[in-house]
Amino acid sequence: MDLNYSTEELAFREQVREFLKTQLPKDLSESVRIGRTLSKDDHDRWHRILHGRGWLAPTWPDTYGGCGWNAVQRHIFEEECCRAHAPRVVPFGLTMLAPVLQKFGSDVQRNHFLPKILSGEHWWCQGYSEPGAGSDLASLRTRAVRDGDHYVVNGQKTWTTLGQYANWIFCLVRTDPNAKQQEGISFLLIDMDTPGIEVRPIILLDGTHEVNEVWFTDVHVPAENLVGEENKGWTYAKYLLTHERTNIAGVGFSQAGLEAVKRLARQQMHRGRPLIENPHFAARLAQVEIDLMAMATTNLRIIAAAAEGHAPGIESSMLKVKGTEIRQEINDLARRAAGAYALPFASEAVIGDNSALAPPEGTEAVAAQYFNNRKLSIFGGSNEIQKNIIAKAALGGRA
Amino acid sequence: MNFQLTEERQMLQDSLRRFLSDRYSVALHNDTLSSPLGYSATIWQQLAELGMIGALLAPEVGGYGGAGFDISTVFEELGRAGVVEPVLDCAVLCGSLLAGLDGAPTAREQKLLDQLIAGEQQLAFAHGEPSSRYERCWVETRAVAEGDEVVLTGRKSVVINAEAADQLIVSARETGAAGDRDGLSLFLIDPAIAGVRLRGSALMAGGRAAEVDLDGVRLSQSTRLGTAGQAANRIETALARAEVALAAETLGAMETATRLTMDYLTTRQQFGRLIGSFQALQHRVAEMLIEVEQARSAVINAAGHLEDLPHMRDRHIAAARNLVGRTGRRIAEESIQLHGGIAMTAEYELAHIVKRIILAEHRFGDADTQLERFIDLSAA
């Protein structure tokens, strides 16, 4: 056992810190720090800066222009980015679609799409979820019918994150309605400019527009946009989901969030003393910090095993459950710390100029983030589904 | 023992529930939320005509109720429907401050009360401050007498209904240090006079509030409500009544959240079955139902002790608000989780209800603050 990072790992961390200190624009980190909604331009700027440094694709092999980092390096990079309040890199093209293309795509697809993901020319979104499917992904109903050299797509996708900015969508579509649920599904790449596609906003309970419905009406998709084989899409989807679940613990987000709560609790006054000295608040803060310290180590144990080539199994599910519980608890503490200042509506305080309201520093978005992050335990396979996976692996065949 | 509502309260509950289920649609609601006023003036007037504001005030001041169970009956219905109209701030808080309770209202106070009951006046209580957190007497705003005038300087934070209010009731300190019970006074001021600045914003759970800056506001001494420096009792009584109202409102909202969740579990299919047929989810619904019953009992305790001596009254209120704060959070979070993504969308009824539940904790003291109060009151 050695709980310390190696000399090389520490040097790498220094390199990342130096890069973030000099290259991360101040207005971007400020927006992230206070929880302001980022614009497409904000995302694009950070994407270009990372691309310029060659650090955009930590999970890609270097043959495709990736960093070739191991799991520990990727973790260090994530941790430092969170600490510096860097924008989250939009994952759909880079960490979800790209591994599928690299493993299952044709040479033509790889050569065409991968460089455009890196350059930012293509902004991808994910066409997985459907109304009525939820965590039961295989029950999807969007149809694609082969017609000569095209597929004709009809149906509806939902919860399409940042789909309002995307120009491409990767979709799971049903190509054989008579096959068993998971066997008649294909994986299709669709240009969002194709006639028949309509994107409708879904406004979330905190007032933000980050997800959408995407409707397909007789959308003609060239057959060469099929990834791999027809009706084998479930295999590729499952492969993609293992990549979706990287950095699932969100340790960096939790650490940054905890620091933000502490800052807030030092400023907010209670009976003439900073709130952080209040024993009940301090106890809640300490409890979640203790949980986070243990989870950070659980996460590192799994990362270290992964760096040696062990594929994580139910550990991913464990990290999803515990990681989201801790993040949600930190969000709860932040809104609690804000007191009455949690009441104003975030969009007025957070989007654009908030000088009219002038809330105390750090309270602007706490309630919105608390509500928005209720999604963490729902999406990416709800926590209930994760618990089923854990229990099945542990008890399967015996109970 | 008798836990039945009186006939009058049962009628009040029935008429209010019928009115709100007929008139207070989700669509009206969403329009109201984005309106500049933050509430519906029509609904406000209709609620007044139904006698709802009068039900919150005692017969001695022109109402026909005003006891703890009157307040809890009205507010449970308001919470059940997710009403955003400023009944709590305008009618309960300001109504109670005007009614005084330590002596008959003056003619001027009575006139305002009559207008309030008729739905003709909007009022707001400007009391909380940036450093007060949930301390009831933590007032740093100063009131300095100059001849027959008083000069107010300070800042009031998140004053709900301030922009719509025809008059503000402002707390200020004439003597003593922040936190002292002695030295507090209340002033009735027109928000349009010199030195008052309002910076408004919408509220997450509906309605509007403003930061109120008081920069050397000159008032006549006659704008003071009651005896100089002796307002602490009035403030604490008004807040106690508001806390009973808020606990009952949250209970009503918890019932709606639970009902919507049960409806969803018995209609939504996944993996080829109703999701309500999964035992893991059934147990969670069972726990929600247990928590709602606990919350109901806590609200009954608080409402039933509202007319007791302050120490006894406040102990029951702290207990109720701590329990409702804890169970409310649980009901809100479980309702969202059991629904899944649909609960996160603004236009689904549950989204609004859970925001009402969670953000109620941010008024007059969250569950932790109430726990501290309960411990202090139990030790005393």
Short mmCIF file of C-alpha atoms in Angstrom, two decimals, chain A residues 10-398:
data_model
loop_
_atom_site.label_atom_id
_atom_site.label_comp_id
_atom_site.label_asym_id
_atom_site.label_seq_id
_atom_site.Cartn_x
_atom_site.Cartn_y
_atom_site.Cartn_z
CA LEU A 10 2.90 14.64 -9.25
CA ALA A 11 4.88 16.22 -12.09
CA PHE A 12 1.93 15.61 -14.40
CA ARG A 13 -0.37 17.31 -11.91
CA GLU A 14 1.91 20.36 -11.85
CA GLN A 15 1.85 20.50 -15.64
CA VAL A 16 -1.96 20.43 -15.65
CA ARG A 17 -2.14 23.13 -12.98
CA GLU A 18 0.20 25.40 -14.89
CA PHE A 19 -1.84 24.94 -18.07
CA LEU A 20 -5.11 25.76 -16.29
CA LYS A 21 -3.56 28.76 -14.57
CA THR A 22 -2.40 30.29 -17.82
CA GLN A 23 -4.92 29.05 -20.40
CA LEU A 24 -8.32 28.84 -18.72
CA PRO A 25 -10.09 32.17 -19.42
CA LYS A 26 -11.08 33.95 -16.21
CA ASP A 27 -14.61 34.73 -17.36
CA LEU A 28 -15.22 31.04 -18.09
CA SER A 29 -14.00 29.83 -14.71
CA GLU A 30 -16.04 32.57 -13.03
CA SER A 31 -19.18 31.43 -14.86
CA VAL A 32 -18.58 27.83 -13.84
CA ARG A 33 -17.83 28.82 -10.25
CA ILE A 34 -21.11 30.65 -9.72
CA GLY A 35 -23.15 28.12 -11.72
CA ARG A 36 -24.09 30.39 -14.60
CA THR A 37 -25.49 28.62 -17.68
CA LEU A 38 -22.73 28.36 -20.30
CA SER A 39 -23.39 29.48 -23.87
CA LYS A 40 -22.46 27.47 -26.96
CA ASP A 41 -19.62 29.93 -27.50
CA ASP A 42 -18.33 29.29 -23.96
CA HIS A 43 -18.22 25.55 -24.63
CA ASP A 44 -16.62 26.04 -28.04
CA ARG A 45 -13.87 28.30 -26.68
CA TRP A 46 -12.77 25.81 -24.05
CA HIS A 47 -12.99 22.97 -26.58
CA ARG A 48 -10.58 24.86 -28.89
CA ILE A 49 -8.14 25.68 -26.09
CA LEU A 50 -7.94 22.03 -25.03
CA HIS A 51 -7.62 20.91 -28.65
CA GLY A 52 -4.78 23.39 -29.15
CA ARG A 53 -2.89 21.81 -26.25
CA GLY A 54 -3.67 18.26 -27.47
CA TRP A 55 -5.57 17.54 -24.23
CA LEU A 56 -9.07 17.28 -25.58
CA ALA A 57 -9.33 13.52 -25.79
CA PRO A 58 -7.88 11.85 -22.70
CA THR A 59 -9.62 8.55 -23.44
CA TRP A 60 -8.59 8.26 -27.09
CA PRO A 61 -5.55 6.26 -28.19
CA ASP A 62 -2.81 8.55 -29.52
CA THR A 63 -3.18 7.06 -33.01
CA TYR A 64 -6.42 9.02 -33.32
CA GLY A 65 -5.04 12.21 -31.80
CA GLY A 66 -5.82 11.38 -28.18
CA CYS A 67 -3.64 11.89 -25.13
CA GLY A 68 -3.01 8.22 -24.47
CA TRP A 69 -3.32 8.86 -20.73
CA ASN A 70 -3.82 6.06 -18.26
CA ALA A 71 -6.67 6.06 -15.76
CA VAL A 72 -4.65 7.80 -13.04
CA GLN A 73 -3.61 10.62 -15.35
CA ARG A 74 -7.17 11.08 -16.51
CA HIS A 75 -8.29 11.25 -12.91
CA ILE A 76 -5.66 13.86 -12.05
CA PHE A 77 -6.67 15.93 -15.05
CA GLU A 78 -10.38 15.77 -14.10
CA GLU A 79 -9.62 16.67 -10.51
CA GLU A 80 -7.54 19.72 -11.45
CA CYS A 81 -10.11 20.89 -14.00
CA CYS A 82 -12.84 20.78 -11.37
CA ARG A 83 -10.66 22.57 -8.84
CA ALA A 84 -9.92 25.33 -11.36
CA HIS A 85 -13.64 25.60 -12.33
CA ALA A 86 -13.01 24.64 -15.94
CA PRO A 87 -16.12 23.97 -18.03
CA ARG A 88 -17.06 20.32 -18.34
CA VAL A 89 -16.12 19.09 -21.80
CA VAL A 90 -19.31 18.08 -23.61
CA PRO A 91 -18.90 14.29 -23.68
CA PHE A 92 -21.22 13.10 -26.43
CA GLY A 93 -18.79 13.14 -29.37
CA LEU A 94 -15.53 12.81 -27.48
CA THR A 95 -16.10 10.18 -24.84
CA MET A 96 -19.28 8.44 -25.97
CA LEU A 97 -19.47 8.22 -29.76
CA ALA A 98 -15.74 8.23 -30.51
CA PRO A 99 -14.91 4.94 -28.71
CA VAL A 100 -17.76 3.25 -30.62
CA LEU A 101 -16.46 4.53 -33.97
CA GLN A 102 -12.91 3.57 -33.05
CA LYS A 103 -13.96 0.01 -32.23
CA PHE A 104 -16.90 -0.68 -34.54
CA GLY A 105 -16.95 2.05 -37.21
CA SER A 106 -15.74 1.72 -40.79
CA ASP A 107 -12.46 3.33 -41.92
CA VAL A 108 -14.49 5.86 -43.87
CA GLN A 109 -16.52 6.76 -40.77
CA ARG A 110 -13.42 6.99 -38.57
CA ASN A 111 -11.54 9.18 -41.04
CA HIS A 112 -14.52 11.43 -41.61
CA PHE A 113 -15.97 11.88 -38.15
CA LEU A 114 -13.12 11.63 -35.62
CA PRO A 115 -11.20 14.73 -36.86
CA LYS A 116 -14.42 16.75 -36.91
CA ILE A 117 -15.12 15.79 -33.30
CA LEU A 118 -11.68 17.05 -32.33
CA SER A 119 -11.96 20.27 -34.30
CA GLY A 120 -15.40 20.99 -32.92
CA GLU A 121 -16.96 21.19 -36.38
CA HIS A 122 -19.40 18.48 -35.31
CA TRP A 123 -21.29 18.93 -32.07
CA TRP A 124 -22.90 15.56 -31.24
CA CYS A 125 -25.89 14.78 -29.10
CA GLN A 126 -27.22 11.45 -27.91
CA GLY A 127 -30.43 9.91 -29.28
CA TYR A 128 -30.95 7.10 -26.78
CA SER A 129 -33.80 7.97 -24.42
CA GLU A 130 -37.41 7.90 -25.52
CA PRO A 131 -40.65 8.85 -23.82
CA GLY A 132 -41.87 5.81 -21.95
CA ALA A 133 -38.52 4.00 -22.07
CA GLY A 134 -36.40 5.65 -19.37
CA SER A 135 -34.01 3.17 -17.77
CA ASP A 136 -35.69 0.42 -19.84
CA LEU A 137 -33.67 1.54 -22.87
CA ALA A 138 -34.29 -1.61 -24.95
CA SER A 139 -38.01 -0.81 -25.19
CA LEU A 140 -37.28 2.04 -27.63
CA ARG A 141 -39.70 2.49 -30.55
CA THR A 142 -38.13 4.93 -33.04
CA ARG A 143 -38.28 3.10 -36.38
CA ALA A 144 -35.77 3.05 -39.24
CA VAL A 145 -36.88 1.32 -42.45
CA ARG A 146 -34.38 0.53 -45.20
CA ASP A 147 -35.41 2.09 -48.53
CA GLY A 148 -32.76 1.57 -51.23
CA ASP A 149 -29.59 3.36 -50.12
CA HIS A 150 -31.35 5.18 -47.28
CA TYR A 151 -33.02 4.52 -43.96
CA VAL A 152 -36.27 6.35 -43.29
CA VAL A 153 -36.53 7.29 -39.62
CA ASN A 154 -39.73 8.07 -37.68
CA GLY A 155 -40.08 8.55 -33.93
CA GLN A 156 -39.17 10.67 -31.00
CA LYS A 157 -36.17 10.96 -28.68
CA THR A 158 -36.15 12.85 -25.39
CA TRP A 159 -33.81 14.23 -22.70
CA THR A 160 -31.43 15.12 -25.52
CA THR A 161 -28.83 17.12 -23.63
CA LEU A 162 -27.68 20.30 -25.40
CA GLY A 163 -29.38 19.06 -28.56
CA GLN A 164 -30.20 22.70 -29.33
CA TYR A 165 -26.50 23.22 -30.13
CA ALA A 166 -25.82 19.92 -31.89
CA ASN A 167 -25.45 19.43 -35.64
CA TRP A 168 -25.21 15.62 -35.44
CA ILE A 169 -27.04 13.01 -33.38
CA PHE A 170 -26.19 9.35 -32.83
CA CYS A 171 -29.35 7.31 -32.45
CA LEU A 172 -30.54 3.90 -31.46
CA VAL A 173 -33.32 2.95 -33.86
CA ARG A 174 -35.46 -0.15 -34.25
CA THR A 175 -34.72 -1.82 -37.59
CA ASP A 176 -36.41 -5.17 -36.92
CA PRO A 177 -39.68 -4.83 -35.00
CA ASN A 178 -40.19 -8.60 -34.99
CA ALA A 179 -36.93 -9.52 -33.29
CA LYS A 180 -36.58 -9.83 -29.52
CA GLN A 181 -36.32 -6.41 -27.84
CA GLN A 182 -32.55 -6.05 -27.85
CA GLU A 183 -31.88 -7.77 -31.18
CA GLY A 184 -33.62 -5.51 -33.66
CA ILE A 185 -31.82 -2.28 -32.80
CA SER A 186 -29.30 -0.40 -34.99
CA PHE A 187 -26.89 2.45 -34.35
CA LEU A 188 -27.34 5.34 -36.78
CA LEU A 189 -25.53 8.65 -37.30
CA ILE A 190 -27.86 11.46 -38.36
CA ASP A 191 -27.12 14.97 -39.63
CA MET A 192 -29.43 17.31 -37.67
CA ASP A 193 -29.90 19.47 -40.78
CA THR A 194 -31.77 16.66 -42.55
CA PRO A 195 -35.38 17.61 -43.37
CA GLY A 196 -37.94 16.16 -40.98
CA ILE A 197 -36.01 16.73 -37.74
CA GLU A 198 -37.48 19.07 -35.16
CA VAL A 199 -35.86 19.99 -31.84
CA ARG A 200 -38.21 21.18 -29.09
CA PRO A 201 -36.93 22.57 -25.79
CA ILE A 202 -37.81 21.03 -22.42
CA ILE A 203 -37.59 23.60 -19.64
CA LEU A 204 -36.47 22.04 -16.38
CA LEU A 205 -37.80 22.86 -12.94
CA ASP A 206 -34.92 25.24 -12.25
CA GLY A 207 -35.82 27.26 -15.35
CA THR A 208 -32.92 26.06 -17.48
CA HIS A 209 -32.99 24.77 -21.05
CA GLU A 210 -30.44 21.98 -21.26
CA VAL A 211 -32.53 19.09 -22.60
CA ASN A 212 -34.77 18.69 -25.63
CA GLU A 213 -37.18 16.49 -27.47
CA VAL A 214 -36.06 15.49 -30.97
CA TRP A 215 -38.79 14.47 -33.41
CA PHE A 216 -38.13 12.51 -36.62
CA THR A 217 -40.69 12.56 -39.44
CA ASP A 218 -39.68 10.61 -42.57
CA VAL A 219 -36.05 11.53 -42.08
CA HIS A 220 -33.85 10.09 -44.87
CA VAL A 221 -30.46 8.91 -43.59
CA PRO A 222 -27.81 7.56 -45.98
CA ALA A 223 -27.21 3.85 -45.37
CA GLU A 224 -23.46 4.45 -45.00
CA ASN A 225 -24.27 6.22 -41.70
CA LEU A 226 -25.08 2.87 -40.12
CA VAL A 227 -22.38 1.95 -37.60
CA GLY A 228 -21.34 -1.72 -37.70
CA GLU A 229 -24.02 -4.21 -38.66
CA GLU A 230 -27.76 -3.73 -38.89
CA ASN A 231 -29.62 -5.05 -35.81
CA LYS A 232 -26.42 -5.23 -33.76
CA GLY A 233 -26.79 -1.75 -32.25
CA TRP A 234 -27.39 -3.00 -28.72
CA THR A 235 -23.83 -4.33 -28.58
CA TYR A 236 -22.45 -0.92 -29.52
CA ALA A 237 -24.83 0.85 -27.15
CA LYS A 238 -23.67 -1.26 -24.24
CA TYR A 239 -20.06 -0.56 -25.18
CA LEU A 240 -20.82 3.17 -25.24
CA LEU A 241 -22.47 3.01 -21.83
CA THR A 242 -19.31 1.60 -20.26
CA HIS A 243 -17.61 4.77 -21.50
CA GLU A 244 -20.45 7.00 -20.31
CA ARG A 245 -19.71 5.66 -16.87
CA THR A 246 -16.14 6.91 -16.70
CA ASN A 247 -15.65 9.56 -14.03
CA ILE A 248 -18.97 8.48 -12.67
CA ALA A 249 -17.98 9.12 -9.06
CA GLY A 250 -17.65 12.85 -9.74
CA VAL A 251 -15.06 13.23 -6.99
CA GLY A 252 -13.74 16.46 -8.49
CA PHE A 253 -17.23 17.98 -8.66
CA SER A 254 -17.87 17.03 -5.05
CA GLN A 255 -14.55 18.44 -3.86
CA ALA A 256 -15.16 21.71 -5.68
CA GLY A 257 -18.72 21.79 -4.36
CA LEU A 258 -17.59 21.20 -0.80
CA GLU A 259 -15.10 24.05 -1.04
CA ALA A 260 -17.86 26.30 -2.35
CA VAL A 261 -20.12 25.39 0.59
CA LYS A 262 -17.32 26.17 3.02
CA ARG A 263 -16.70 29.55 1.40
CA LEU A 264 -20.39 30.34 1.59
CA ALA A 265 -20.67 29.20 5.20
CA ARG A 266 -17.73 31.41 6.16
CA GLN A 267 -19.54 34.45 4.72
CA GLN A 268 -23.07 33.79 5.93
CA MET A 269 -23.62 35.06 9.45
CA HIS A 270 -25.59 33.38 12.21
CA ARG A 271 -26.03 35.16 15.55
CA GLY A 272 -23.08 37.35 14.70
CA ARG A 273 -20.75 34.45 13.92
CA PRO A 274 -19.95 32.77 10.60
CA LEU A 275 -22.36 29.91 9.91
CA ILE A 276 -19.46 27.48 9.56
CA GLU A 277 -19.03 27.71 13.35
CA ASN A 278 -22.61 26.60 13.98
CA PRO A 279 -22.37 23.07 15.44
CA HIS A 280 -25.29 21.61 13.47
CA PHE A 281 -24.09 22.98 10.20
CA ALA A 282 -20.50 22.00 10.95
CA ALA A 283 -21.62 18.45 11.78
CA ARG A 284 -23.46 18.08 8.47
CA LEU A 285 -20.46 19.45 6.62
CA ALA A 286 -18.10 17.09 8.42
CA GLN A 287 -20.28 14.05 7.73
CA VAL A 288 -20.34 14.60 4.01
CA GLU A 289 -16.62 15.39 3.92
CA ILE A 290 -15.87 12.10 5.71
CA ASP A 291 -18.02 10.23 3.19
CA LEU A 292 -16.30 12.00 0.33
CA MET A 293 -12.80 11.20 1.64
CA ALA A 294 -13.65 7.50 1.70
CA MET A 295 -15.31 7.59 -1.70
CA ALA A 296 -12.33 9.39 -3.25
CA THR A 297 -10.20 6.46 -2.12
CA THR A 298 -12.73 3.89 -3.37
CA ASN A 299 -12.58 5.72 -6.68
CA LEU A 300 -8.76 5.65 -6.72
CA ARG A 301 -8.72 1.95 -5.87
CA ILE A 302 -10.93 1.27 -8.88
CA ILE A 303 -8.91 3.64 -11.09
CA ALA A 304 -5.63 1.97 -10.05
CA ALA A 305 -7.09 -1.43 -10.91
CA ALA A 306 -8.32 -0.08 -14.24
CA ALA A 307 -4.86 1.34 -15.01
CA GLU A 308 -3.57 -2.23 -14.67
CA GLY A 309 -6.15 -3.46 -17.13
CA HIS A 310 -8.96 -4.65 -14.84
CA ALA A 311 -12.34 -3.71 -16.31
CA PRO A 312 -14.60 -2.35 -13.58
CA GLY A 313 -17.80 -4.31 -13.02
CA ILE A 314 -20.27 -3.55 -10.27
CA GLU A 315 -17.76 -1.04 -8.90
CA SER A 316 -19.07 1.47 -11.48
CA SER A 317 -22.57 1.00 -10.12
CA MET A 318 -21.35 1.47 -6.56
CA LEU A 319 -19.57 4.68 -7.50
CA LYS A 320 -22.65 5.95 -9.33
CA VAL A 321 -24.87 5.46 -6.29
CA LYS A 322 -22.49 6.78 -3.66
CA GLY A 323 -21.06 9.54 -5.85
CA THR A 324 -24.47 10.97 -6.69
CA GLU A 325 -25.67 10.73 -3.09
CA ILE A 326 -22.66 12.72 -1.93
CA ARG A 327 -23.02 15.36 -4.66
CA GLN A 328 -26.69 15.78 -3.87
CA GLU A 329 -25.98 16.12 -0.17
CA ILE A 330 -23.42 18.84 -0.93
CA ASN A 331 -26.01 20.64 -3.08
CA ASP A 332 -28.42 20.43 -0.16
CA LEU A 333 -25.86 21.94 2.20
CA ALA A 334 -25.20 24.79 -0.21
CA ARG A 335 -28.87 25.75 -0.43
CA ARG A 336 -29.16 25.37 3.34
CA ALA A 337 -26.20 27.70 3.87
CA ALA A 338 -27.78 30.40 1.73
CA GLY A 339 -30.75 30.79 4.10
CA ALA A 340 -33.42 33.13 2.72
CA TYR A 341 -31.15 33.99 -0.21
CA ALA A 342 -31.93 30.56 -1.68
CA LEU A 343 -35.44 31.84 -2.48
CA PRO A 344 -34.85 34.12 -5.53
CA PHE A 345 -35.28 32.52 -8.92
CA ALA A 346 -31.94 31.52 -10.36
CA SER A 347 -32.42 32.63 -13.93
CA GLU A 348 -32.69 36.25 -12.81
CA ALA A 349 -29.69 35.93 -10.56
CA VAL A 350 -27.56 33.72 -12.75
CA ILE A 351 -28.19 34.37 -16.41
CA GLY A 352 -26.48 37.56 -17.43
CA ASP A 353 -26.30 40.64 -15.25
CA ASN A 354 -27.34 40.10 -11.66
CA SER A 355 -26.53 43.54 -10.32
CA ALA A 356 -30.21 44.35 -9.89
CA LEU A 357 -30.63 41.67 -7.30
CA ALA A 358 -27.15 41.75 -5.77
CA PRO A 359 -27.43 38.54 -3.79
CA PRO A 360 -24.54 37.69 -1.51
CA GLU A 361 -21.62 36.13 -3.34
CA GLY A 362 -22.06 32.41 -3.91
CA THR A 363 -25.79 32.15 -3.18
CA GLU A 364 -27.00 32.91 -6.71
CA ALA A 365 -27.48 29.41 -8.04
CA VAL A 366 -27.59 27.18 -4.99
CA ALA A 367 -31.29 26.34 -5.11
CA ALA A 368 -31.23 25.88 -8.89
CA GLN A 369 -28.27 23.51 -8.61
CA TYR A 370 -29.93 21.60 -5.80
CA PHE A 371 -33.01 21.04 -7.97
CA ASN A 372 -31.09 20.48 -11.21
CA ASN A 373 -28.84 17.85 -9.66
CA ARG A 374 -31.75 15.71 -8.57
CA LYS A 375 -31.19 14.36 -12.10
CA LEU A 376 -27.90 12.77 -11.04
CA SER A 377 -29.63 9.83 -9.38
CA ILE A 378 -32.06 9.45 -12.29
CA PHE A 379 -30.07 9.58 -15.52
CA GLY A 380 -27.38 7.25 -16.87
CA GLY A 381 -29.29 4.30 -15.41
CA SER A 382 -31.15 5.35 -12.27
CA ASN A 383 -29.71 4.52 -8.86
CA GLU A 384 -32.44 1.88 -8.48
CA ILE A 385 -31.15 0.18 -11.65
CA GLN A 386 -27.59 0.36 -10.31
CA LYS A 387 -28.69 -1.31 -7.08
CA ASN A 388 -30.37 -4.06 -9.11
CA ILE A 389 -27.08 -4.60 -10.96
CA ILE A 390 -25.13 -4.80 -7.71
CA ALA A 391 -27.63 -7.14 -6.06
CA LYS A 392 -27.86 -9.38 -9.11
CA ALA A 393 -24.08 -9.70 -9.28
CA ALA A 394 -23.85 -10.42 -5.57
CA LEU A 395 -26.83 -12.72 -5.18
CA GLY A 396 -27.36 -13.92 -8.74
CA GLY A 397 -28.06 -17.62 -8.88
CA ARG A 398 -28.07 -17.88 -5.09
#
